[in-house]
Coordinates of C-alpha atoms in Angstrom, one line a residue:
M239 CA 19.3 -29.5 115.2
S240 CA 18.1 -30.3 111.6
S241 CA 17.5 -28.4 108.5
F242 CA 16.5 -29.1 104.8
V243 CA 19.1 -28.9 102.1
S244 CA 19.1 -29.8 98.4
R245 CA 21.7 -31.2 96.0
L246 CA 21.8 -31.4 92.2
I247 CA 22.9 -34.8 91.0
N248 CA 22.8 -35.8 87.3
G249 CA 20.2 -33.1 86.5
T250 CA 17.8 -34.1 89.4
T251 CA 17.5 -32.1 92.6
Y252 CA 17.3 -34.3 95.7
I253 CA 16.1 -33.0 99.1
Y254 CA 17.8 -34.0 102.3
E255 CA 17.2 -33.5 106.0
S256 CA 20.5 -32.5 107.6
T257 CA 21.0 -33.1 111.3
A258 CA 23.9 -31.5 113.0
F259 CA 25.8 -33.1 115.9
R260 CA 29.3 -33.4 117.5
N261 CA 31.2 -36.6 116.8
A262 CA 33.3 -38.7 119.3
E263 CA 36.1 -36.2 119.0
G264 CA 33.8 -33.3 119.8
K265 CA 34.0 -31.8 116.3
P266 CA 31.0 -30.5 114.4
D267 CA 29.5 -33.0 112.0
N268 CA 26.2 -33.7 110.2
H269 CA 24.1 -36.6 108.9
K270 CA 22.0 -36.3 105.8
T271 CA 18.9 -38.4 105.1
S272 CA 17.3 -38.4 101.7
I273 CA 13.6 -37.4 102.0
G274 CA 12.6 -36.9 98.4
K275 CA 13.3 -35.0 95.2
I276 CA 12.0 -32.3 92.8
D277 CA 10.0 -33.9 90.0
R278 CA 11.3 -32.7 86.6
E279 CA 7.9 -32.7 84.9
T280 CA 5.7 -31.2 87.6
G281 CA 8.3 -29.1 89.4
K282 CA 6.9 -30.2 92.8
I283 CA 8.6 -31.8 95.7
C284 CA 7.9 -35.6 95.9
L285 CA 8.5 -37.0 99.4
N286 CA 9.6 -40.6 99.5
Q287 CA 7.6 -43.2 101.3
K288 CA 10.4 -44.1 103.8
Y289 CA 10.4 -40.5 105.1
L290 CA 6.6 -40.4 105.5
N291 CA 6.7 -43.7 107.4
Y292 CA 9.5 -42.2 109.6
L293 CA 7.3 -39.2 110.4
S294 CA 4.4 -41.4 111.2
S295 CA 6.4 -43.7 113.5
K296 CA 7.9 -40.7 115.4
K297 CA 4.5 -39.0 115.6
I298 CA 6.0 -35.8 114.0
N299 CA 3.6 -33.2 112.7
I300 CA 3.4 -33.9 109.0
M301 CA 1.7 -30.6 108.2
E302 CA 4.4 -28.7 110.0
Q303 CA 7.1 -30.4 108.0
I304 CA 5.2 -29.7 104.7
V305 CA 4.9 -26.0 105.6
L306 CA 8.7 -25.8 106.4
L307 CA 9.6 -27.5 103.2
E308 CA 7.4 -25.3 101.0
K309 CA 8.7 -22.2 102.7
K310 CA 12.4 -23.3 102.4
F311 CA 12.3 -24.2 98.7
E312 CA 9.4 -22.0 97.6
I313 CA 8.1 -25.1 95.8
P314 CA 4.8 -26.9 96.5
I315 CA 4.6 -30.5 97.7
E316 CA 3.1 -33.2 95.6
K317 CA -0.2 -34.1 97.5
S318 CA -1.1 -37.4 95.8
I319 CA 1.5 -39.3 97.7
L320 CA 0.2 -37.9 101.0
R321 CA -3.4 -39.1 100.1
D322 CA -2.1 -42.5 99.1
T323 CA -0.2 -42.8 102.4
F324 CA -3.2 -41.9 104.6
H325 CA -5.6 -44.6 103.4
V326 CA -8.4 -46.2 105.4
N327 CA -6.3 -49.0 106.9
D328 CA -3.9 -46.4 108.5
K329 CA -4.7 -45.1 112.0
L330 CA -5.0 -41.3 111.7
Q331 CA -6.3 -38.4 113.7
Y332 CA -7.0 -34.8 112.6
D333 CA -6.3 -32.1 115.2
H334 CA -5.9 -28.3 114.5
N335 CA -5.1 -28.7 110.8
I336 CA -2.2 -31.1 111.7
L337 CA -2.0 -34.7 110.4
Y338 CA -0.1 -37.3 112.2
K339 CA -0.4 -41.0 112.9
V340 CA -1.5 -42.3 116.4
E341 CA -2.3 -45.7 117.8
T342 CA -6.1 -45.6 117.7
E343 CA -9.0 -47.5 116.1
P344 CA -9.4 -47.3 112.3
V345 CA -11.4 -44.2 111.2
E346 CA -14.2 -43.9 108.7
S347 CA -13.4 -43.0 105.1
S348 CA -15.6 -39.9 105.5
N349 CA -13.2 -38.6 108.1
I350 CA -10.3 -39.1 105.7
Q351 CA -12.1 -37.0 103.1
F352 CA -12.6 -34.3 105.8
Q353 CA -8.9 -34.3 106.5
Q354 CA -8.0 -33.9 102.8
E355 CA -10.5 -31.0 102.3
N356 CA -9.2 -29.2 105.4
Y357 CA -5.6 -29.6 104.3
E358 CA -6.5 -28.1 100.9
E359 CA -8.4 -25.3 102.6
F360 CA -5.4 -24.6 104.9
E361 CA -3.0 -24.6 102.0
K362 CA -5.3 -22.2 100.0
N363 CA -5.5 -19.8 103.0
M364 CA -1.7 -19.9 103.4
Q365 CA -1.2 -18.8 99.8
E366 CA -3.8 -16.0 100.0
C367 CA -2.4 -14.3 103.1
V368 CA 0.9 -12.6 102.2
S369 CA 2.7 -9.7 103.9
I370 CA 5.9 -8.1 102.5
N371 CA 8.2 -5.2 103.5
F372 CA 7.0 -3.1 100.6
G373 CA 8.5 0.3 101.5
S374 CA 12.3 -0.4 101.2
S375 CA 11.9 -2.4 98.0
Y376 CA 9.8 0.4 96.5
L377 CA 12.4 3.0 97.5
L378 CA 15.2 1.1 95.8
E379 CA 13.2 0.3 92.7
Q380 CA 12.3 4.0 92.2
L381 CA 15.9 5.1 92.7
S382 CA 17.1 2.5 90.2
K383 CA 14.5 3.8 87.7
Q384 CA 15.7 7.4 88.3
I385 CA 19.3 6.7 87.4
G386 CA 18.3 4.4 84.5
L387 CA 19.8 1.2 86.0
Y388 CA 16.4 -0.6 86.2
Q389 CA 15.5 0.0 82.5
I390 CA 18.9 -1.2 81.2
V391 CA 18.9 -4.3 83.3
K392 CA 15.4 -5.2 82.2
E393 CA 16.3 -4.7 78.6
V394 CA 19.6 -6.5 78.5
F395 CA 19.2 -9.4 80.9
Y396 CA 15.7 -10.7 80.1
P397 CA 14.5 -13.2 81.2
H398 CA 16.9 -13.1 84.3
A399 CA 16.3 -9.3 84.9
N400 CA 14.0 -9.7 87.9
A401 CA 16.4 -12.2 89.6
I402 CA 19.4 -9.8 89.1
L403 CA 17.4 -6.8 90.3
S404 CA 16.3 -8.7 93.4
I405 CA 19.9 -9.5 94.3
I406 CA 20.8 -5.9 93.8
F407 CA 18.1 -4.7 96.2
Y408 CA 19.1 -7.4 98.7
L409 CA 22.8 -6.3 98.6
V410 CA 22.0 -2.7 99.1
S411 CA 19.6 -3.5 101.9
K412 CA 21.5 -6.1 103.8
G413 CA 25.0 -6.4 102.3
E414 CA 25.3 -10.0 103.4
P415 CA 26.6 -12.9 101.3
V416 CA 24.5 -13.4 98.1
Y417 CA 23.6 -17.0 99.0
Y418 CA 21.6 -15.8 102.0
C419 CA 19.1 -13.7 100.0
E420 CA 16.3 -16.2 99.7
D421 CA 14.5 -15.4 102.9
W422 CA 15.0 -11.6 102.4
I423 CA 13.4 -11.8 98.9
A424 CA 10.5 -13.8 100.3
D425 CA 9.8 -11.0 102.8
N426 CA 10.4 -8.0 100.5
L427 CA 9.5 -8.8 96.9
E428 CA 6.3 -10.0 95.2
N429 CA 7.3 -11.2 91.8
I430 CA 10.8 -12.6 91.0
S431 CA 9.7 -15.2 88.4
P432 CA 11.2 -17.4 87.0
Y433 CA 13.5 -17.6 90.1
K434 CA 12.8 -18.1 93.8
L435 CA 16.5 -17.5 94.3
N436 CA 17.7 -20.3 96.7
Y437 CA 21.3 -21.1 96.4
L438 CA 20.8 -23.5 93.5
D439 CA 19.0 -20.8 91.5
I440 CA 21.8 -18.3 92.2
S441 CA 24.4 -20.8 91.0
I442 CA 22.5 -21.3 87.8
L443 CA 22.0 -17.6 87.4
L444 CA 25.7 -16.8 87.8
Q445 CA 26.5 -19.3 85.1
N446 CA 23.9 -17.8 82.7
I447 CA 25.2 -14.2 82.5
S448 CA 27.3 -14.0 79.3
E449 CA 30.1 -11.7 78.4
E450 CA 28.1 -10.4 75.5
K451 CA 25.3 -9.3 77.8
K452 CA 27.7 -7.6 80.2
S453 CA 29.4 -5.7 77.3
S454 CA 25.9 -4.7 76.1
F455 CA 25.1 -3.4 79.5
F456 CA 28.3 -1.4 79.8
K457 CA 27.7 0.1 76.3
K458 CA 24.2 1.3 77.2
W459 CA 25.2 2.4 80.7
I460 CA 28.2 4.5 79.5
D461 CA 26.0 6.0 76.7
L462 CA 23.3 6.9 79.3
R463 CA 25.7 8.5 81.8
D464 CA 27.8 10.2 79.0
E465 CA 30.0 11.7 81.8
Q466 CA 31.4 15.1 80.9
E467 CA 33.0 15.3 84.3
Y468 CA 36.4 13.6 85.2
L469 CA 36.3 9.9 85.7
A470 CA 38.2 8.7 88.8
L471 CA 40.2 5.4 88.1
D472 CA 40.8 3.2 91.1
I473 CA 41.9 -0.4 91.9
A474 CA 40.3 -2.6 94.6
S475 CA 41.6 -6.0 95.7
I476 CA 39.4 -8.9 96.7
S477 CA 40.8 -11.9 98.6
S478 CA 39.8 -15.5 98.2
F479 CA 40.8 -19.0 99.5
S480 CA 39.6 -20.8 96.3
E481 CA 42.1 -22.9 94.4
F482 CA 39.9 -23.2 91.3
I483 CA 39.9 -19.6 90.2
G484 CA 42.6 -18.7 87.7
D485 CA 42.8 -15.0 88.4
V486 CA 43.3 -15.4 92.1
E487 CA 47.0 -14.9 92.8
Y488 CA 49.2 -13.3 95.4
G489 CA 49.9 -9.6 95.0
K490 CA 50.1 -6.3 96.8
N491 CA 46.9 -4.6 98.2
K492 CA 46.0 -1.6 100.3
E493 CA 44.7 -3.8 103.2
N494 CA 48.0 -5.8 103.3
D495 CA 46.1 -9.1 103.3
L496 CA 48.5 -12.0 102.9
L497 CA 46.0 -13.9 100.8
P498 CA 45.6 -14.7 97.1
Q499 CA 43.5 -12.0 95.4
T500 CA 41.9 -10.7 92.3
N501 CA 41.9 -7.0 91.3
L502 CA 38.9 -4.9 90.2
C503 CA 39.7 -1.8 88.2
L504 CA 36.8 0.8 88.4
F505 CA 35.8 4.1 86.9
F506 CA 33.7 6.5 89.0
G507 CA 32.1 9.8 88.1
K508 CA 34.1 12.4 90.0
T509 CA 31.1 14.5 91.0
S510 CA 28.3 11.9 91.0
G511 CA 30.4 9.2 92.6
V512 CA 28.5 6.7 90.5
P513 CA 30.5 3.7 89.0
I514 CA 30.7 3.8 85.2
Y515 CA 32.8 0.8 84.3
F516 CA 34.8 -2.0 85.8
T517 CA 37.1 -4.8 84.6
Q518 CA 39.0 -7.6 86.4
Y519 CA 42.7 -8.5 86.4
S520 CA 44.8 -11.2 88.0
G521 CA 45.9 -10.4 91.6
S522 CA 49.6 -10.5 90.7
I523 CA 49.3 -7.6 88.2
N524 CA 50.3 -4.2 89.5
D525 CA 48.1 -1.1 89.1
V526 CA 50.5 0.6 86.7
V527 CA 50.3 -2.2 84.2
T528 CA 46.5 -2.2 84.0
L529 CA 46.1 1.3 82.7
K530 CA 46.6 0.6 79.0
S531 CA 44.1 -2.2 78.6
T532 CA 41.5 -0.5 80.9
I533 CA 41.6 2.7 78.8
E534 CA 41.4 0.8 75.6
Q535 CA 38.3 -1.2 76.8
L536 CA 36.6 2.0 77.9
H537 CA 37.4 3.6 74.5
F538 CA 36.0 0.6 72.6
L539 CA 32.7 1.0 74.5
N540 CA 32.6 4.8 74.2
N541 CA 34.3 6.6 71.3
R542 CA 33.8 10.0 72.9
N543 CA 36.7 11.5 74.8
C544 CA 36.8 10.9 78.5
K545 CA 38.5 12.9 81.3
I546 CA 40.4 10.7 83.7
V547 CA 42.0 11.4 87.1
M548 CA 44.4 8.8 88.6
D549 CA 46.5 8.4 91.8
K550 CA 50.2 7.8 91.8
S551 CA 49.9 4.0 91.7
F552 CA 49.1 4.4 87.9
Y553 CA 52.0 6.8 87.3
S554 CA 54.8 5.8 84.9
T555 CA 56.6 7.6 82.1
E556 CA 55.4 4.9 79.8
N557 CA 51.8 5.3 80.7
I558 CA 51.9 9.1 80.2
N559 CA 53.5 8.6 76.8
F560 CA 50.9 6.0 75.9
L561 CA 48.1 8.4 76.7
L562 CA 49.7 11.2 74.8
E563 CA 50.4 9.1 71.7
N564 CA 47.2 7.0 71.5
F565 CA 44.5 9.1 73.3
E566 CA 45.6 12.6 72.6
G567 CA 42.0 13.9 73.1
Y568 CA 41.7 12.4 76.6
P569 CA 42.3 15.0 79.2
F570 CA 44.0 13.4 82.2
L571 CA 45.3 14.3 85.6
I572 CA 47.6 12.0 87.5
A573 CA 49.5 12.4 90.8
A574 CA 53.2 12.1 90.5
P575 CA 55.3 10.2 93.1
L576 CA 57.5 12.5 95.2
R577 CA 60.8 10.9 94.1
N578 CA 64.1 12.6 93.5
K579 CA 63.2 13.8 90.0
Y580 CA 60.0 15.6 91.1
I581 CA 61.5 16.9 94.3
H582 CA 64.1 18.5 92.2
L583 CA 61.5 20.0 89.9
F584 CA 59.6 21.2 93.0
E585 CA 62.6 23.0 94.2
T586 CA 63.5 24.6 90.9
L587 CA 60.1 25.3 89.2
A588 CA 58.2 26.1 92.4
S589 CA 61.0 27.6 94.6
D590 CA 58.9 30.8 95.0
I591 CA 55.7 28.9 96.0
S592 CA 55.7 30.5 99.4
H593 CA 54.9 33.9 97.9
D594 CA 51.5 35.2 98.9
K595 CA 50.3 35.4 95.3
Y596 CA 50.2 31.6 95.2
R597 CA 47.7 31.3 98.1
I598 CA 44.5 29.4 97.2
L599 CA 41.5 28.0 99.0
C600 CA 40.4 24.4 98.8
E601 CA 37.4 23.3 100.9
R602 CA 37.9 26.4 103.1
K603 CA 41.6 25.5 103.8
M604 CA 44.5 27.6 102.8
V605 CA 47.2 26.0 100.6
L606 CA 49.9 27.3 98.3
G607 CA 49.7 26.3 94.6
K608 CA 51.5 27.0 91.4
R609 CA 50.8 25.9 87.8
V610 CA 53.8 25.5 85.4
R611 CA 53.9 24.6 81.7
Y612 CA 56.5 21.9 81.3
K613 CA 58.1 20.4 78.2
W614 CA 57.6 16.6 78.6
N615 CA 59.2 15.6 75.3
D616 CA 60.0 16.9 71.9
N617 CA 56.4 16.7 70.8
N618 CA 54.3 17.4 74.0
Y619 CA 53.9 20.0 76.7
L620 CA 52.2 19.1 80.0
Y621 CA 51.1 21.2 82.9
M622 CA 52.5 20.6 86.4
Y623 CA 50.6 21.6 89.5
F624 CA 52.7 22.1 92.6
Y625 CA 51.0 22.3 96.0
F626 CA 52.3 23.0 99.5
N627 CA 50.4 22.9 102.7
Q628 CA 52.3 25.0 105.2
K629 CA 50.0 24.1 108.1
T630 CA 50.5 20.4 107.5
F631 CA 54.2 20.8 107.2
S632 CA 54.5 22.8 110.5
E633 CA 52.3 20.3 112.4
K634 CA 54.2 17.2 111.2
K635 CA 57.5 19.0 111.8
D636 CA 56.6 19.9 115.4
D637 CA 55.2 16.4 116.1
L638 CA 58.4 14.7 114.8
Y639 CA 60.8 17.0 116.7
Q640 CA 58.8 16.6 119.9
Y641 CA 58.9 12.8 119.6
L642 CA 62.6 12.8 118.8
L643 CA 63.5 15.1 121.7
L644 CA 61.7 12.9 124.2
I645 CA 63.7 9.9 122.9
R646 CA 66.9 11.9 123.0
D647 CA 66.4 12.7 126.7
E648 CA 65.9 9.0 127.4
I649 CA 69.1 8.0 125.5
I650 CA 71.2 10.5 127.5
H651 CA 70.3 8.6 130.7
D652 CA 70.1 5.1 129.3
I653 CA 72.1 4.2 126.1
D654 CA 70.2 0.9 125.9
V655 CA 67.1 2.9 124.7
Y656 CA 69.2 3.9 121.6
K657 CA 70.2 0.3 120.9
K658 CA 66.5 -0.8 121.1
Q659 CA 65.3 2.0 118.8
K660 CA 67.0 0.7 115.6
D661 CA 64.6 2.3 113.2
K662 CA 65.2 5.7 114.9
Q663 CA 69.0 5.6 115.2
K664 CA 69.5 7.5 111.9
Y665 CA 68.0 10.6 113.6
F666 CA 70.7 10.8 116.2
L667 CA 74.4 11.6 116.4
I668 CA 76.1 10.1 119.5
K669 CA 79.5 10.7 120.9
R670 CA 81.0 9.3 124.1
K671 CA 82.3 11.9 126.6
K672 CA 85.9 11.7 127.7
N673 CA 84.9 12.8 131.2
F674 CA 81.3 12.2 131.7
D675 CA 79.4 14.0 134.5
S676 CA 75.9 14.0 136.0
T677 CA 74.4 14.9 132.6
G678 CA 75.4 11.4 131.3
E679 CA 78.1 9.5 129.6
Y680 CA 77.1 10.4 126.0
I681 CA 76.6 13.5 124.0
V682 CA 73.3 13.0 122.0
Q683 CA 72.4 15.4 119.2
L684 CA 69.7 15.3 116.5
N685 CA 70.8 14.6 112.9
H686 CA 69.1 17.6 111.4
F687 CA 70.2 16.7 107.9
V688 CA 68.3 13.3 108.0
I689 CA 65.3 15.0 109.6
A690 CA 65.2 17.6 106.8
E691 CA 65.3 14.8 104.2
M692 CA 62.5 13.1 106.1
L693 CA 60.4 16.3 106.0
N694 CA 61.3 17.2 102.4
T695 CA 58.1 15.7 100.9
T696 CA 55.8 16.6 103.8
G697 CA 52.8 18.8 102.8
K698 CA 53.8 18.6 99.2
M699 CA 51.9 17.2 96.2
I700 CA 52.5 17.3 92.4
L701 CA 49.8 16.7 89.8
I702 CA 50.5 16.3 86.0
G703 CA 47.9 16.9 83.4
N704 CA 47.4 17.9 79.7
D705 CA 44.3 20.1 80.0
K706 CA 45.4 23.6 79.3
D707 CA 42.1 25.0 80.6
L708 CA 42.4 23.3 84.0
S709 CA 43.2 25.9 86.7
I710 CA 45.3 25.3 89.8
E711 CA 42.2 25.4 92.0
T712 CA 40.1 23.1 89.9
A713 CA 42.9 20.5 89.6
L714 CA 43.2 20.3 93.4
E715 CA 39.4 20.0 93.8
I716 CA 39.3 17.2 91.3
C717 CA 42.1 15.4 93.1
R718 CA 40.4 15.8 96.5
S719 CA 37.0 14.5 95.2
K720 CA 38.8 11.5 93.7
D721 CA 40.0 10.6 97.3
I722 CA 36.4 11.0 98.5
V723 CA 35.2 8.6 95.9
E724 CA 37.9 6.1 96.8
K725 CA 37.1 6.2 100.5
G726 CA 33.4 5.8 99.6
F727 CA 34.2 2.7 97.6
L728 CA 36.2 1.1 100.4
R729 CA 33.3 1.7 102.7
F730 CA 30.8 0.2 100.3
Q731 CA 33.2 -2.7 99.5
S732 CA 32.8 -4.0 103.0
S733 CA 29.0 -3.6 103.0
L734 CA 28.5 -5.3 99.6
D735 CA 30.0 -8.7 100.4
L736 CA 33.1 -7.8 98.4
K737 CA 35.9 -8.4 101.0
R738 CA 36.0 -12.1 100.3
I739 CA 35.1 -14.2 97.3
R740 CA 33.0 -17.3 98.1
M741 CA 33.1 -18.9 94.7
H742 CA 34.7 -21.9 93.1
S743 CA 34.8 -21.0 89.4
S744 CA 36.1 -18.0 87.5
K745 CA 32.8 -17.4 85.7
S746 CA 30.7 -17.4 88.9
M747 CA 33.2 -15.1 90.5
C748 CA 33.2 -12.6 87.6
N749 CA 29.4 -12.6 87.4
K750 CA 29.0 -12.2 91.2
D751 CA 31.4 -9.2 91.1
F752 CA 29.4 -7.8 88.2
I753 CA 26.1 -8.0 90.2
C754 CA 27.9 -6.3 93.1
F755 CA 29.1 -3.6 90.7
L756 CA 25.4 -3.0 89.8
A757 CA 24.5 -2.8 93.5
Q758 CA 27.4 -0.3 93.9
I759 CA 25.7 1.9 91.3
L760 CA 22.5 2.0 93.2
M761 CA 24.1 2.4 96.6
S762 CA 26.3 5.2 95.3
Y763 CA 23.3 7.0 93.9
L764 CA 21.4 6.6 97.2
D765 CA 24.5 7.9 99.0
T766 CA 24.5 11.0 96.7
K767 CA 20.8 11.6 97.4
M768 CA 21.3 11.3 101.2
S769 CA 24.3 13.7 101.1
S770 CA 22.4 16.3 99.0
T771 CA 19.3 16.2 101.2
G772 CA 21.2 16.3 104.5
L773 CA 19.9 12.9 105.6
Y774 CA 23.3 11.8 106.7
H775 CA 23.1 14.3 109.5
K776 CA 20.2 12.2 110.9
M777 CA 21.1 8.6 110.2
P778 CA 23.3 6.2 108.2
L779 CA 22.3 4.6 105.0
H780 CA 21.3 1.2 106.4
K781 CA 19.0 2.9 109.0
L782 CA 17.2 4.8 106.3
I783 CA 16.4 1.5 104.5
K784 CA 15.2 0.0 107.8
K785 CA 12.9 3.0 108.3
F786 CA 11.1 2.1 105.1
Q787 CA 10.6 -1.5 106.0
S788 CA 7.7 -0.6 108.3
C789 CA 5.6 0.2 105.2
K790 CA 4.1 -3.2 104.6
L791 CA 1.8 -4.4 101.8
K792 CA -0.6 -7.2 102.7
K793 CA -2.5 -9.5 100.3
I794 CA -5.6 -11.0 101.9
A795 CA -7.9 -13.2 99.8
G796 CA -6.6 -11.5 96.6
K797 CA -7.1 -8.0 97.9
R798 CA -4.1 -5.6 98.4
V799 CA -3.8 -3.4 101.5
L800 CA -1.0 -0.9 101.9
N801 CA -0.1 0.4 105.3
P802 CA -0.1 4.2 105.5
L803 CA 3.2 6.0 105.1
S804 CA 4.8 7.9 108.1
K805 CA 5.6 11.6 107.8
F806 CA 9.3 10.8 107.6
Q807 CA 8.7 8.3 104.7
K808 CA 6.6 10.9 102.8
D809 CA 9.2 13.7 103.3
T810 CA 12.1 11.4 102.3
L811 CA 10.3 10.3 99.1
N812 CA 9.4 13.9 98.3
S813 CA 13.0 15.1 98.8
F814 CA 14.2 12.2 96.5
G815 CA 11.7 13.2 93.8
I816 CA 9.7 10.0 94.2
D817 CA 5.9 9.8 94.3
C818 CA 4.2 8.0 97.2
P819 CA 3.2 4.4 96.3
D820 CA -0.2 3.2 95.5
K821 CA -1.6 -0.1 96.8
N822 CA -1.9 -1.4 93.2
Y823 CA 1.8 -0.8 92.4
E824 CA 3.5 -4.1 91.7
L825 CA 7.2 -4.5 92.2
L826 CA 9.5 -5.7 89.4
K827 CA 6.8 -5.5 86.7

């Protein structure tokens, strides 16, 4: 099995035919044969004479190889060498637009001219007949314009804007590794000049995105969004096997991957679920340490006050003091860890939380909640929000007792069960009987004190904030919506090629993550649209995009023909506030 690959050597791109095989040990291997190079001046592929002679000797369809090469690299073949090769003294035959050498008598020069004319006519017809999956690309482009992403990318990243937008649309549509996007772009987009986006183009692109341009994008994007809602702060870890990326180090992560990683710190709009800003940290840095620099970066990009909600991984007394001293105007809400100090505060400040007057509703579920003004230090007062879910507590308590009672019955009849259950031994008190009977040799009782300690934090939650106008109900709603955003990001993280880094330099890694962040913006906005219109009750996101791929645009001899839209496609565009496309609409213009 063979394929065509290219390699950049000293500024010149060489083309190889790679043939896969298994070596003597039965392991996969490959053999590469040089077949030509890309001319720097003309930009065309120049095949070498040795490869053309090889095709002739093996009677391989030359035209078929030319079509495969041009489709693979999206670059035309230099025709002059072909004409020089097939001169009058060669023994040629023309059959069904395919040129190949055969052992026959010499042909007349007029036949040679006929072959060249038919080759050029064939090439011209191939270029004039184009069909693309117009519908899905049109949908994503219009959504990116609605949210303002398209306009900012076009403004900031010229002349690479079309290439970046093409990769964004590919990631949202397919979610496969970035380096596989060449074929998808050829089937879905018309104009991606100056890039054709093979893997060499993508490598060059990832090296050409500067920090200045990324900062300019974030500045414009934050100003455009101007979020008045709370921003949810979250950390995501991405693993890598690369030994050449400085930020990739061992650290803790939610997936418990025992791999080196880098950390992405992201801000999401609480209500919209749309990403606002992200920055990267070394994989060995804990969440709690990243808060100061992340808040400072966001403040430099946007001087207006932001509202921030964080989970307990960002909690520390030092971080809260930092926010109070340096960003007094930033309303924040953070979950407190249920350690001894806060369990004691729960028992003292919210001892009467079981009273009926503290009952509240959150997402149609009954919980108990109490808001208390608390003196944090000599200069500041904060508000503590205590929550207790009685139903969760009762269910967890019943489940735990049921499980432990079953184990107790087994221990009574077989003490070896107790010896094997080392992690459960603390829940039991065992005494040996002086005179054991049919009920067993041991007296086994539950250690109710340990069980009570175990259940002491069950169904409880504490939030700490500085917003005096934030009610007990609204604080819980904000916290719950933050969890929804986090779960949504974990879902999208898998579908946007973010679980593993396939890069070998820090700059390429950072810029690839940046493009994935842009794709996350578009995907989150599409997710919001599907949720608000009820489309998720009918199909998942990837199936919606697939539904739009049936709307094709064909170019025949310079004329554009657009397939008619289905009723579903028209209704979906209308519900999203998008006009139906016209055949003259050009993508990425």
